[in-house]
mmCIF file of C-alpha atoms in Angstrom:
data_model
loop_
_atom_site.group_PDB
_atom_site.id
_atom_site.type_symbol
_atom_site.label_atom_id
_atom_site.label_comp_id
_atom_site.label_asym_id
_atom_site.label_seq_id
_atom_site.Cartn_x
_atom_site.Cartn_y
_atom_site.Cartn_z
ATOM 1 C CA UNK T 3 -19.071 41.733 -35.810
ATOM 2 C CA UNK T 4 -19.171 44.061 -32.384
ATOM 3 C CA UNK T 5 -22.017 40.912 -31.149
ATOM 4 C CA UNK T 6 -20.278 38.084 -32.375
ATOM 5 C CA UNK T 7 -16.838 39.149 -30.218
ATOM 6 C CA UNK T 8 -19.404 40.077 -27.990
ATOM 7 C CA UNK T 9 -20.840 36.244 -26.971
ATOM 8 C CA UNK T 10 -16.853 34.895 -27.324
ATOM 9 C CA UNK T 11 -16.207 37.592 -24.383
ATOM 10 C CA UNK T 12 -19.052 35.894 -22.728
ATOM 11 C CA UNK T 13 -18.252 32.366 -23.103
ATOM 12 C CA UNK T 14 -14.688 32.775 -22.107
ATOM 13 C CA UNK T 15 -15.284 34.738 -19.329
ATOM 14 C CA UNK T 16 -18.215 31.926 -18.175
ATOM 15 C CA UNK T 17 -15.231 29.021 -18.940
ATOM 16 C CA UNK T 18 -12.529 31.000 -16.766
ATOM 17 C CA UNK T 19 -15.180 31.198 -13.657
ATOM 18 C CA UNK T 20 -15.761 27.418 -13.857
ATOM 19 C CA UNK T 21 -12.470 26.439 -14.030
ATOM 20 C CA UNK T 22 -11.994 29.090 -10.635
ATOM 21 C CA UNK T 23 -14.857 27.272 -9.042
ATOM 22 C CA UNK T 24 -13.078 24.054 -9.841
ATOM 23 C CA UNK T 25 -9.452 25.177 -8.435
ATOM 24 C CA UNK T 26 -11.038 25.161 -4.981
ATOM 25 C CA UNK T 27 -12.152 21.589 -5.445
ATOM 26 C CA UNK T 28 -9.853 18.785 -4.255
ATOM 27 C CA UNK T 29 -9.775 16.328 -6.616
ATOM 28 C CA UNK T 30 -10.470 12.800 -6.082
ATOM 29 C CA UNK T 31 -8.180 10.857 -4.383
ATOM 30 C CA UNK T 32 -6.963 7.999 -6.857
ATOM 31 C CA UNK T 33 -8.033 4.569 -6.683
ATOM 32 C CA UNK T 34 -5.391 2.478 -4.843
ATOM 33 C CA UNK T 35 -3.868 5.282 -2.198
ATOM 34 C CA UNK T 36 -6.358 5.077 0.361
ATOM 35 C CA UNK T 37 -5.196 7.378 3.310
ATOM 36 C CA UNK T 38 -3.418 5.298 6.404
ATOM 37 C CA UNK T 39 -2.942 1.986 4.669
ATOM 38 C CA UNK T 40 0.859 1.011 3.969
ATOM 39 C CA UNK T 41 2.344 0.977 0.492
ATOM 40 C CA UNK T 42 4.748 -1.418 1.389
ATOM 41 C CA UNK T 43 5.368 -4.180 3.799
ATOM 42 C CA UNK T 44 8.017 -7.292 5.112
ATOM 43 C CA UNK T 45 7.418 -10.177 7.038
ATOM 44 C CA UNK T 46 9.912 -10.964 9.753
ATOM 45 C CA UNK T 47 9.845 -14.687 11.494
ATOM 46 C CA UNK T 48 10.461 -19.087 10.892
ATOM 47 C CA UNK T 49 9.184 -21.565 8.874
ATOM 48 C CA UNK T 50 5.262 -20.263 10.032
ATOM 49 C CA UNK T 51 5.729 -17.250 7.982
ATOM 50 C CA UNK T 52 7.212 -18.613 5.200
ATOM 51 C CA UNK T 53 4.294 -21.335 4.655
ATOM 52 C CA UNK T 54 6.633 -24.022 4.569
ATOM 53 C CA UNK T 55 4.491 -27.508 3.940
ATOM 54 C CA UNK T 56 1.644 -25.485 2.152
ATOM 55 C CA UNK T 57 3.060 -26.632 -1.196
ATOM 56 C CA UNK T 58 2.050 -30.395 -1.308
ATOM 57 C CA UNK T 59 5.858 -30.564 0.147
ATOM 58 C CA UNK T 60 7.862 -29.614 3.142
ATOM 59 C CA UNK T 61 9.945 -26.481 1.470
ATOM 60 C CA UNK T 62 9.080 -22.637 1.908
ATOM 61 C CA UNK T 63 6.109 -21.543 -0.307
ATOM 62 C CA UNK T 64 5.612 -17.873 0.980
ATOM 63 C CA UNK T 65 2.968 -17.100 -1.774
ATOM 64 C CA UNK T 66 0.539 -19.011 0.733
ATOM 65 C CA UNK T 67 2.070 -17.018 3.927
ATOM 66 C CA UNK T 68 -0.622 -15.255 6.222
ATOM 67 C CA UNK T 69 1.363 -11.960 6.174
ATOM 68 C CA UNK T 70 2.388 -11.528 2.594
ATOM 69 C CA UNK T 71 1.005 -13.966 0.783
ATOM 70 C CA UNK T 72 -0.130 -13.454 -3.194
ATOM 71 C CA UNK T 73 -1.814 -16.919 -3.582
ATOM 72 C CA UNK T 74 -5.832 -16.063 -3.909
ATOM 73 C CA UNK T 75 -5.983 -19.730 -1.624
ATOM 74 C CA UNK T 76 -4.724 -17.423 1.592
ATOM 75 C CA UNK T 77 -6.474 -13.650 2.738
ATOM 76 C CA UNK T 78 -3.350 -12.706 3.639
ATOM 77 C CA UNK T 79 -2.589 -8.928 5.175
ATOM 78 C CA UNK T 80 -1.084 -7.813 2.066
ATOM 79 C CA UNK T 81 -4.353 -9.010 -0.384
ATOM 80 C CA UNK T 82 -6.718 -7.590 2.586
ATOM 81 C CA UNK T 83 -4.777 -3.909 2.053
ATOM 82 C CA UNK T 84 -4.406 -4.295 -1.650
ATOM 83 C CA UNK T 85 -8.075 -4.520 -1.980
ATOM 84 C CA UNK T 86 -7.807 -0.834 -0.416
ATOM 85 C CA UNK T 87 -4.643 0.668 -1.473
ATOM 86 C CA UNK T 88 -3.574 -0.905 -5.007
ATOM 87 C CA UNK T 89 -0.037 0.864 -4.409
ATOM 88 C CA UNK T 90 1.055 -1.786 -2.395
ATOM 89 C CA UNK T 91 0.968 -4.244 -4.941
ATOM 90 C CA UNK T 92 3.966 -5.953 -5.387
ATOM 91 C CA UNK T 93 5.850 -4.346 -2.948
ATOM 92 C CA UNK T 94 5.368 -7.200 0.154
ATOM 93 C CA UNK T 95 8.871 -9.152 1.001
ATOM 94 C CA UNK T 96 8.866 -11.871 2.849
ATOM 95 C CA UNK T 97 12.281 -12.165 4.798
ATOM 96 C CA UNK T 98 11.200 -15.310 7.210
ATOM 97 C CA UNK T 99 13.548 -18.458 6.898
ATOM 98 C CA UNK T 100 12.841 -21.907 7.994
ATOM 99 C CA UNK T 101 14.298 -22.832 11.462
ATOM 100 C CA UNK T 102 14.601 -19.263 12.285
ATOM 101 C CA UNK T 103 15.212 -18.328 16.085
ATOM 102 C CA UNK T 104 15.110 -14.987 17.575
ATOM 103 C CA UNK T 105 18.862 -14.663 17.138
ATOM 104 C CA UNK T 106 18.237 -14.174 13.666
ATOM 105 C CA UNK T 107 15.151 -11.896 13.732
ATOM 106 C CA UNK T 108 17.870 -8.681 13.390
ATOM 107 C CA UNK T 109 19.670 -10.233 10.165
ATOM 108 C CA UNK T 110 15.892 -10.077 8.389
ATOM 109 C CA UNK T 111 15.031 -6.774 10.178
ATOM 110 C CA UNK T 112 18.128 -5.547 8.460
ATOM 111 C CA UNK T 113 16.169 -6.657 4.992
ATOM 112 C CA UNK T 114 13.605 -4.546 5.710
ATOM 113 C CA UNK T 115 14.866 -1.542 6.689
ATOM 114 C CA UNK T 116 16.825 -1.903 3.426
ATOM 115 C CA UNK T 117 13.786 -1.759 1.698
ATOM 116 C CA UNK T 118 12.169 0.754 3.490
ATOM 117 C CA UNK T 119 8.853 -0.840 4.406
ATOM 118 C CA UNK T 120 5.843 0.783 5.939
ATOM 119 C CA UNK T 121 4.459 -1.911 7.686
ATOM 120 C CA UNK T 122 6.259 -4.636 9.648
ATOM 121 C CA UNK T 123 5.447 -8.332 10.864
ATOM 122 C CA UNK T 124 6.660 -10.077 13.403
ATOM 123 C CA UNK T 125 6.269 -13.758 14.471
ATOM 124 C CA UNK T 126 9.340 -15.520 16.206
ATOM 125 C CA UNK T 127 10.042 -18.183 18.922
ATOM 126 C CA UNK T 128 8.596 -21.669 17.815
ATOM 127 C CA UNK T 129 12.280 -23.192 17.274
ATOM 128 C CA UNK T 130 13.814 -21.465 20.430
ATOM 129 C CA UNK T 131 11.307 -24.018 21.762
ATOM 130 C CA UNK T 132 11.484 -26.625 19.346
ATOM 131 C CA UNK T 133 14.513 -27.824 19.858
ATOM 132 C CA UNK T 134 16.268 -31.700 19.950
ATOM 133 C CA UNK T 135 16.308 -31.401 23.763
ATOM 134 C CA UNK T 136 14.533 -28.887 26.469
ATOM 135 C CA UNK T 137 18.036 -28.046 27.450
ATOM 136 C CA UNK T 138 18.733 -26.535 24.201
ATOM 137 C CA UNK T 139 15.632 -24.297 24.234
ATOM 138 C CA UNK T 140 16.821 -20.421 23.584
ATOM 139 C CA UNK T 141 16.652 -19.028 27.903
ATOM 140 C CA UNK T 142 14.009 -16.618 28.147
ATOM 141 C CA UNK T 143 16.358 -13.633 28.492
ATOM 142 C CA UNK T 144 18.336 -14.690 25.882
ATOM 143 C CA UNK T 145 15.430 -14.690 23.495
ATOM 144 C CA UNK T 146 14.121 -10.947 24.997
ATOM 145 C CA UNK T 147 17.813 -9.651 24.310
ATOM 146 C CA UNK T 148 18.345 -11.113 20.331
ATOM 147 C CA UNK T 149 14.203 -9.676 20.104
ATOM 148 C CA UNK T 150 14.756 -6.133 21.694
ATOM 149 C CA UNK T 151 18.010 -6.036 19.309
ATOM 150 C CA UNK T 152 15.675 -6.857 15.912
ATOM 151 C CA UNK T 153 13.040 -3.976 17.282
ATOM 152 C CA UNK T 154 15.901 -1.757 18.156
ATOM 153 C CA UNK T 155 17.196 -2.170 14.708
ATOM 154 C CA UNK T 156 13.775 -1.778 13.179
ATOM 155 C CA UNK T 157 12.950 1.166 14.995
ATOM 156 C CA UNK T 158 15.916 2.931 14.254
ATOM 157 C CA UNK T 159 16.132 2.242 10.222
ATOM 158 C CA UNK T 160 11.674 2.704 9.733
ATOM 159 C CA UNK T 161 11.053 5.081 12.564
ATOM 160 C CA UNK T 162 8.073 6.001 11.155
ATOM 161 C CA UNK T 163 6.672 2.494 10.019
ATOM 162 C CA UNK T 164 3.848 0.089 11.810
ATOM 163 C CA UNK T 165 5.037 -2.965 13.708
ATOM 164 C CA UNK T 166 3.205 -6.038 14.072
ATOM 165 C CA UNK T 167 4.418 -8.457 16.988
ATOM 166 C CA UNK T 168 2.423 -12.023 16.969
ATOM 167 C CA UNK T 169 2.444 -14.456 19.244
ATOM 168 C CA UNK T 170 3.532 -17.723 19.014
ATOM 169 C CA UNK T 171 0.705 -20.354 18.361
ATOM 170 C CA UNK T 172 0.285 -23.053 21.237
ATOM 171 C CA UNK T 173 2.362 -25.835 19.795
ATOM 172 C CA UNK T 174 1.532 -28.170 23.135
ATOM 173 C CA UNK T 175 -1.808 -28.236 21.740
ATOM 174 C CA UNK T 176 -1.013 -30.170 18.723
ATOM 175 C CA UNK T 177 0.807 -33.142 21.031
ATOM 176 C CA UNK T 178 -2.836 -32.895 23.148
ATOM 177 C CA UNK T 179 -4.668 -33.304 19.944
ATOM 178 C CA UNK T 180 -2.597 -35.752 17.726
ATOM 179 C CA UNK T 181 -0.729 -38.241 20.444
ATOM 180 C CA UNK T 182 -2.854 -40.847 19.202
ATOM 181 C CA UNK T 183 -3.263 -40.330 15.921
ATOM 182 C CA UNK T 184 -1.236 -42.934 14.174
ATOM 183 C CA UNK T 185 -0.245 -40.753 11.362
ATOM 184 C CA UNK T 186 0.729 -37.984 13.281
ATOM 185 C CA UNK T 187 2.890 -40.265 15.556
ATOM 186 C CA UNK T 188 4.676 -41.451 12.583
ATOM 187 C CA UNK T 189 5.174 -38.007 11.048
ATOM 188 C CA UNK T 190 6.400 -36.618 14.743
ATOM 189 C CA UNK T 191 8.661 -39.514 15.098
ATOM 190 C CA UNK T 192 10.819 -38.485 11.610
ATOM 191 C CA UNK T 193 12.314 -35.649 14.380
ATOM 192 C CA UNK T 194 9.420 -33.051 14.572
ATOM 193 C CA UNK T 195 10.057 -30.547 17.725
ATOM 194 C CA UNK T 196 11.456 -33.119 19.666
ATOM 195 C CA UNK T 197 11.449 -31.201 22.917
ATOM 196 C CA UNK T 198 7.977 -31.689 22.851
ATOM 197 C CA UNK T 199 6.739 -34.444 20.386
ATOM 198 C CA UNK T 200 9.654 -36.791 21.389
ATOM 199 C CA UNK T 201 8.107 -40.268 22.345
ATOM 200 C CA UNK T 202 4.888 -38.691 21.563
ATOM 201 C CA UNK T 203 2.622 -41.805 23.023
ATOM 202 C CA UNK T 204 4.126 -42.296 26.129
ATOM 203 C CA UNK T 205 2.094 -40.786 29.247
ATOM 204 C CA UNK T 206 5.735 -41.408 31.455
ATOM 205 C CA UNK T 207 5.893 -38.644 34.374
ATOM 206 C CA UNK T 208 9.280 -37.787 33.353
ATOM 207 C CA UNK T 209 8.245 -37.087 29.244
ATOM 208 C CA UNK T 210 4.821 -35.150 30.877
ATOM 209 C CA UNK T 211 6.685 -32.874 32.661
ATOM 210 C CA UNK T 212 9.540 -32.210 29.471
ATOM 211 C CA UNK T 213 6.081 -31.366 27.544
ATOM 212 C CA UNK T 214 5.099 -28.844 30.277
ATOM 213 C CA UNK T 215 8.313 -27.285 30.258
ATOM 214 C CA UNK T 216 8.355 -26.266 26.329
ATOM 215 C CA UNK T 217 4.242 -25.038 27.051
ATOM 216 C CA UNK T 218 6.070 -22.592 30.025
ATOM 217 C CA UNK T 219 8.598 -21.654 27.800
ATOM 218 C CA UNK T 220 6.724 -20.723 25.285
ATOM 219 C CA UNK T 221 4.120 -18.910 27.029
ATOM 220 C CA UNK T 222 7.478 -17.087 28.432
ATOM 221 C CA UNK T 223 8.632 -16.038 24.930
ATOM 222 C CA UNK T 224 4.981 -14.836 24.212
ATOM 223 C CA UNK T 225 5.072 -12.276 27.964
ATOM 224 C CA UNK T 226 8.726 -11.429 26.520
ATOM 225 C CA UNK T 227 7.505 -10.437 22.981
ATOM 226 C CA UNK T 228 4.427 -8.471 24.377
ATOM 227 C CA UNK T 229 6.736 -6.751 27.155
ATOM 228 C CA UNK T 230 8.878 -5.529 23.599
ATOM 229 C CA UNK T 231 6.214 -4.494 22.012
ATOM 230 C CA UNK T 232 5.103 -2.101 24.833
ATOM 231 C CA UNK T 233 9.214 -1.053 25.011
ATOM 232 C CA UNK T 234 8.770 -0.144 21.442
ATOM 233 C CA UNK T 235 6.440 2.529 21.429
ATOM 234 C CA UNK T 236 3.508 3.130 20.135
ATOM 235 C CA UNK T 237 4.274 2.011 16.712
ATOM 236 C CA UNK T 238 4.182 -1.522 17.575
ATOM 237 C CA UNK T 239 1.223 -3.383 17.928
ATOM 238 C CA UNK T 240 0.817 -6.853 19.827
ATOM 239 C CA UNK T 241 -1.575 -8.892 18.988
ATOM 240 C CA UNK T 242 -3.208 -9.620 22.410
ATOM 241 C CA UNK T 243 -2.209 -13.403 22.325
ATOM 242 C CA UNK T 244 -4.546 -13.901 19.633
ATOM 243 C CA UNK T 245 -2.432 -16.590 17.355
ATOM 244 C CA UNK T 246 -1.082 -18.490 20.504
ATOM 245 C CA UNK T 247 -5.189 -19.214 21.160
ATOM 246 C CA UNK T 248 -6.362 -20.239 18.192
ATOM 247 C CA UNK T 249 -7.245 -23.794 18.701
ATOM 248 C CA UNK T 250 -5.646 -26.034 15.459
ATOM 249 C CA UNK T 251 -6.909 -28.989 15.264
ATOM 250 C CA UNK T 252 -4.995 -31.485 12.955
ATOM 251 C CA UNK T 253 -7.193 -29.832 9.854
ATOM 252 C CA UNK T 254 -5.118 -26.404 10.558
ATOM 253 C CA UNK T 255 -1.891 -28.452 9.713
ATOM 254 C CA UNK T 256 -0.577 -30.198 6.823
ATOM 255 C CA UNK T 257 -0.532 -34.285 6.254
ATOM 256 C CA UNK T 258 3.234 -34.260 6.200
ATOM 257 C CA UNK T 259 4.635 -33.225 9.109
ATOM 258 C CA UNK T 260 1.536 -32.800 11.230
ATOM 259 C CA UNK T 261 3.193 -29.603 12.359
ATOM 260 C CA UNK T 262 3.251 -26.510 10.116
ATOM 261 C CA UNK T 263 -0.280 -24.549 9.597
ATOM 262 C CA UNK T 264 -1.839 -25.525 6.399
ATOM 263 C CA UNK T 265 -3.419 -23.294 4.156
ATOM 264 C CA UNK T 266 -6.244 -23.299 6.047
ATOM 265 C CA UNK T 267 -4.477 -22.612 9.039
ATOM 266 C CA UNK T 268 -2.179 -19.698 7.381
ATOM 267 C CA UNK T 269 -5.611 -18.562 6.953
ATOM 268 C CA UNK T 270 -7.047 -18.819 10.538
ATOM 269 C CA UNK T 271 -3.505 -16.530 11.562
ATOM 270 C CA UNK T 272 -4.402 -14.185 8.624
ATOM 271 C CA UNK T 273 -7.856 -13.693 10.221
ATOM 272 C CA UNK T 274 -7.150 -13.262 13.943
ATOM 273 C CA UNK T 275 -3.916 -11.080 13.640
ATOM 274 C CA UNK T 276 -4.998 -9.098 10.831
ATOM 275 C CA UNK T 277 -5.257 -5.456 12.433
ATOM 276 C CA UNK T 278 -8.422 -3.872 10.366
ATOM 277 C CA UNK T 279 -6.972 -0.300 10.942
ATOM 278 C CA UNK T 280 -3.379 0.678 10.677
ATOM 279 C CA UNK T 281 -3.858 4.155 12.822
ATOM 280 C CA UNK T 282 -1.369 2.966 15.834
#
């Protein structure tokens, strides 16, 4: 009897040492919280971020957006970190409206702080330039005021989350490329951007130069947007200018409107602004 209490001495005392030896183990970190990658993210921004015309129609179809797209057709940002960090899945908004401008970038930064996201984008300014006529194009400082407000707004409410700012793609490159393409004409002509793709044929002095002015305007917006990134801090990122030189051709954009990126194209932004690593 003595023995036999004897060996369950032994065996609980050998149990209680491996399961001390263990204590001082971390255990594995689950599947699906890998360390730096946000649990949670918004996209800020127009019609571009939205994925408007990637439907087979010209309405918002955000499931194909570059940012926070679900669709398996687009590597968006949100299905590159969920491969990573499952605990962001289903927890990517996408606040961007149609015909946005930067004077309502602080409405949808207002969303997101709401919903306390970890990890912001931003990509705003293609209808302060697209406009019915150059003179209604948002001024330069008018469009760095309404963006410092959003960033002010969104550093203030997610002090603590990552900012993405984007530049704006190079629009005048689509009039270079698709002036004489009939079916672009004819899609441009419906009332497309009309500060730039009005009388989209015509090689006039006075319509070259109104083209040239929305290409400097925009390329103004895109120094303004970098300058408020750098004003942020360092939890904003820029993305070096990388979206406004990608060079669409007419395959980046859909067969409606000749305009908005396709979902090839929502693609091609996915790839070039994606960050990779989210230590800023």
């Amino acid at each position: 009897m003595l023995r036999r209490w004897h060996l369950i001495v032994l065996v609980a005392l050998a149990a209680l040492a491996l399961a001390c030896e263990g204590a001082g183990t971390a255990a594995p970190e689950p599947t699906g919280t890998a360390k730096g990658l946000p649990a949670s993210m918004g996209a800020l921004g127009d019609s571009i971020t939205a994925g408007y015309g990637t439907c087979f129609t010209l309405v918002a179809c955000s499931r194909n957006s570059w940012t926070t797209g679900s669709s398996a057709a687009v590597d968006s940002h949100y299905r590159r970190i969920r491969e990573d960090n499952g605990a962001i899945k289903g927890n990517a908004e996408n606040y961007a409206v149609p015909g946005a401008r930067a004077r309502d970038l602080a409405g949808q930064a207002g969303r997101a702080v709401d919903d306390k996201v970890q990890y912001v984008t931003v990509l705003i300014g293609a209808n302060d330039a697209c406009t019915g006529r150059v003179a209604d194009m948002t001024t330069t400082r008018t469009f760095r005021k309404q963006v410092d407000t959003a960033l002010a707004r969104l550093k203030k409410g997610l002090p603590k989350a990552r900012v993405l700012v984007v530049s704006i793609p190079n629009i005048y490159r689509l009039w270079q490329l698709g002036h004489e393409n009939e079916r672009a004409v004819r899609a441009w002509n419906r009332g497309v951007c009309q500060s730039l793709l009005a009388r989209p044929t015509s090689t006039a002095k006075a319509d070259d130069e109104r083209r040239h002015q929305v290409e400097d305007r925009v390329d103004a917006y895109n120094r303004e947007l970098e300058a408020a990134c750098e004003k942020y801090g360092r939890k904003c990122r820029w993305d070096g200018g990388d979206a406004h030189r990608v060079r669409f051709s007419l395959d980046l954009v859909n067969e409606i409107d000749y305009f908005h990126p396709d979902v090839e194209g929502q693609n091609k932004l996915a790839d070039v602004t994606y960050p990779g690593r989210f230590n800023w």
